[in-house]
Amino acid sequence: MSVKKGDVVRVVREKLENSLEAAASDTRFPSYIFETRGEVLDARGDYLLVQFGHVPTPNMWLRADQLEKFE
């Protein structure tokens, strides 16, 4: 199932924690990215810009395969 602009998503913990991006940055990810809904704002190649709206945080660029649609 492809994730696209406007979809409501959440981060798949296993895919993010074992990624190249995690190895290149702080691996203490905030719990809200795994537990709350985010909205896809933009897409560029394999990366999607996600806004987590219920907490005052910056938007995050994540790889599409690290996200799943929130049901």
PDB file of C-alpha atoms in Angstrom:
ATOM      1  CA  MET A   1       0.000   0.000   0.000  1.00  0.00           C
ATOM      2  CA  SER A   2       1.574   3.251  -1.139  1.00  0.00           C
ATOM      3  CA  VAL A   3       1.634   6.297   1.119  1.00  0.00           C
ATOM      4  CA  LYS A   4       0.964   9.632  -0.577  1.00  0.00           C
ATOM      5  CA  LYS A   5       0.396  13.311   0.167  1.00  0.00           C
ATOM      6  CA  GLY A   6      -2.586  13.859   2.458  1.00  0.00           C
ATOM      7  CA  ASP A   7      -2.489  10.370   4.018  1.00  0.00           C
ATOM      8  CA  VAL A   8      -2.578   9.943   7.783  1.00  0.00           C
ATOM      9  CA  VAL A   9       0.385   7.821   8.876  1.00  0.00           C
ATOM     10  CA  ARG A  10       2.501   6.645  11.770  1.00  0.00           C
ATOM     11  CA  VAL A  11       6.130   5.535  11.913  1.00  0.00           C
ATOM     12  CA  VAL A  12       7.017   1.816  11.963  1.00  0.00           C
ATOM     13  CA  ARG A  13       9.467   1.565  14.863  1.00  0.00           C
ATOM     14  CA  GLU A  14      11.433  -1.466  13.568  1.00  0.00           C
ATOM     15  CA  LYS A  15      12.016   0.086  10.155  1.00  0.00           C
ATOM     16  CA  LEU A  16      13.158   3.438  11.530  1.00  0.00           C
ATOM     17  CA  GLU A  17      15.376   2.098  14.334  1.00  0.00           C
ATOM     18  CA  ASN A  18      17.276  -0.215  11.956  1.00  0.00           C
ATOM     19  CA  SER A  19      17.719   2.355   9.190  1.00  0.00           C
ATOM     20  CA  LEU A  20      20.687   4.250   7.826  1.00  0.00           C
ATOM     21  CA  GLU A  21      19.028   7.495   8.952  1.00  0.00           C
ATOM     22  CA  ALA A  22      18.896   6.251  12.561  1.00  0.00           C
ATOM     23  CA  ALA A  23      22.585   5.382  12.476  1.00  0.00           C
ATOM     24  CA  ALA A  24      23.389   8.927  11.353  1.00  0.00           C
ATOM     25  CA  SER A  25      21.454  10.737  14.089  1.00  0.00           C
ATOM     26  CA  ASP A  26      20.217  10.557  17.655  1.00  0.00           C
ATOM     27  CA  THR A  27      18.377   7.258  18.112  1.00  0.00           C
ATOM     28  CA  ARG A  28      16.256   8.505  21.013  1.00  0.00           C
ATOM     29  CA  PHE A  29      13.141   8.982  18.928  1.00  0.00           C
ATOM     30  CA  PRO A  30      10.158  10.665  20.589  1.00  0.00           C
ATOM     31  CA  SER A  31       7.342   8.243  21.400  1.00  0.00           C
ATOM     32  CA  TYR A  32       4.672  10.366  19.700  1.00  0.00           C
ATOM     33  CA  ILE A  33       5.979   9.505  16.208  1.00  0.00           C
ATOM     34  CA  PHE A  34       5.115   5.861  16.849  1.00  0.00           C
ATOM     35  CA  GLU A  35       1.877   6.393  18.787  1.00  0.00           C
ATOM     36  CA  THR A  36       0.122   9.363  17.199  1.00  0.00           C
ATOM     37  CA  ARG A  37      -1.085  10.244  13.746  1.00  0.00           C
ATOM     38  CA  GLY A  38       0.883  12.358  11.326  1.00  0.00           C
ATOM     39  CA  GLU A  39      -0.181  13.866   8.014  1.00  0.00           C
ATOM     40  CA  VAL A  40       1.946  13.630   4.871  1.00  0.00           C
ATOM     41  CA  LEU A  41       2.492  17.206   3.636  1.00  0.00           C
ATOM     42  CA  ASP A  42       4.889  16.684   0.732  1.00  0.00           C
ATOM     43  CA  ALA A  43       6.762  13.988  -1.157  1.00  0.00           C
ATOM     44  CA  ARG A  44      10.184  14.077  -2.825  1.00  0.00           C
ATOM     45  CA  GLY A  45      11.439  10.822  -4.265  1.00  0.00           C
ATOM     46  CA  ASP A  46      11.422   8.152  -1.544  1.00  0.00           C
ATOM     47  CA  TYR A  47      10.969  10.697   1.260  1.00  0.00           C
ATOM     48  CA  LEU A  48       7.793  12.165   2.741  1.00  0.00           C
ATOM     49  CA  LEU A  49       7.403  15.264   4.904  1.00  0.00           C
ATOM     50  CA  VAL A  50       5.229  14.379   7.904  1.00  0.00           C
ATOM     51  CA  GLN A  51       3.545  16.782  10.322  1.00  0.00           C
ATOM     52  CA  PHE A  52       2.532  15.472  13.735  1.00  0.00           C
ATOM     53  CA  GLY A  53      -0.238  17.935  14.544  1.00  0.00           C
ATOM     54  CA  HIS A  54      -1.066  17.406  18.203  1.00  0.00           C
ATOM     55  CA  VAL A  55       2.351  18.308  19.518  1.00  0.00           C
ATOM     56  CA  PRO A  56       4.350  21.473  18.781  1.00  0.00           C
ATOM     57  CA  THR A  57       7.253  19.893  16.900  1.00  0.00           C
ATOM     58  CA  PRO A  58       8.973  20.468  13.572  1.00  0.00           C
ATOM     59  CA  ASN A  59       7.896  18.472  10.536  1.00  0.00           C
ATOM     60  CA  MET A  60      10.040  15.397   9.754  1.00  0.00           C
ATOM     61  CA  TRP A  61      11.328  13.928   6.490  1.00  0.00           C
ATOM     62  CA  LEU A  62      11.032  10.132   6.598  1.00  0.00           C
ATOM     63  CA  ARG A  63      11.431   7.394   3.992  1.00  0.00           C
ATOM     64  CA  ALA A  64       8.142   6.059   2.651  1.00  0.00           C
ATOM     65  CA  ASP A  65       8.975   2.496   3.704  1.00  0.00           C
ATOM     66  CA  GLN A  66       9.280   3.662   7.331  1.00  0.00           C
ATOM     67  CA  LEU A  67       5.630   4.729   7.395  1.00  0.00           C
ATOM     68  CA  GLU A  68       2.303   2.964   7.394  1.00  0.00           C
ATOM     69  CA  LYS A  69      -1.201   4.304   6.964  1.00  0.00           C
ATOM     70  CA  PHE A  70      -2.892   4.973  10.289  1.00  0.00           C
ATOM     71  CA  GLU A  71      -6.227   3.194  10.641  1.00  0.00           C
TER      72      GLU A  71
END
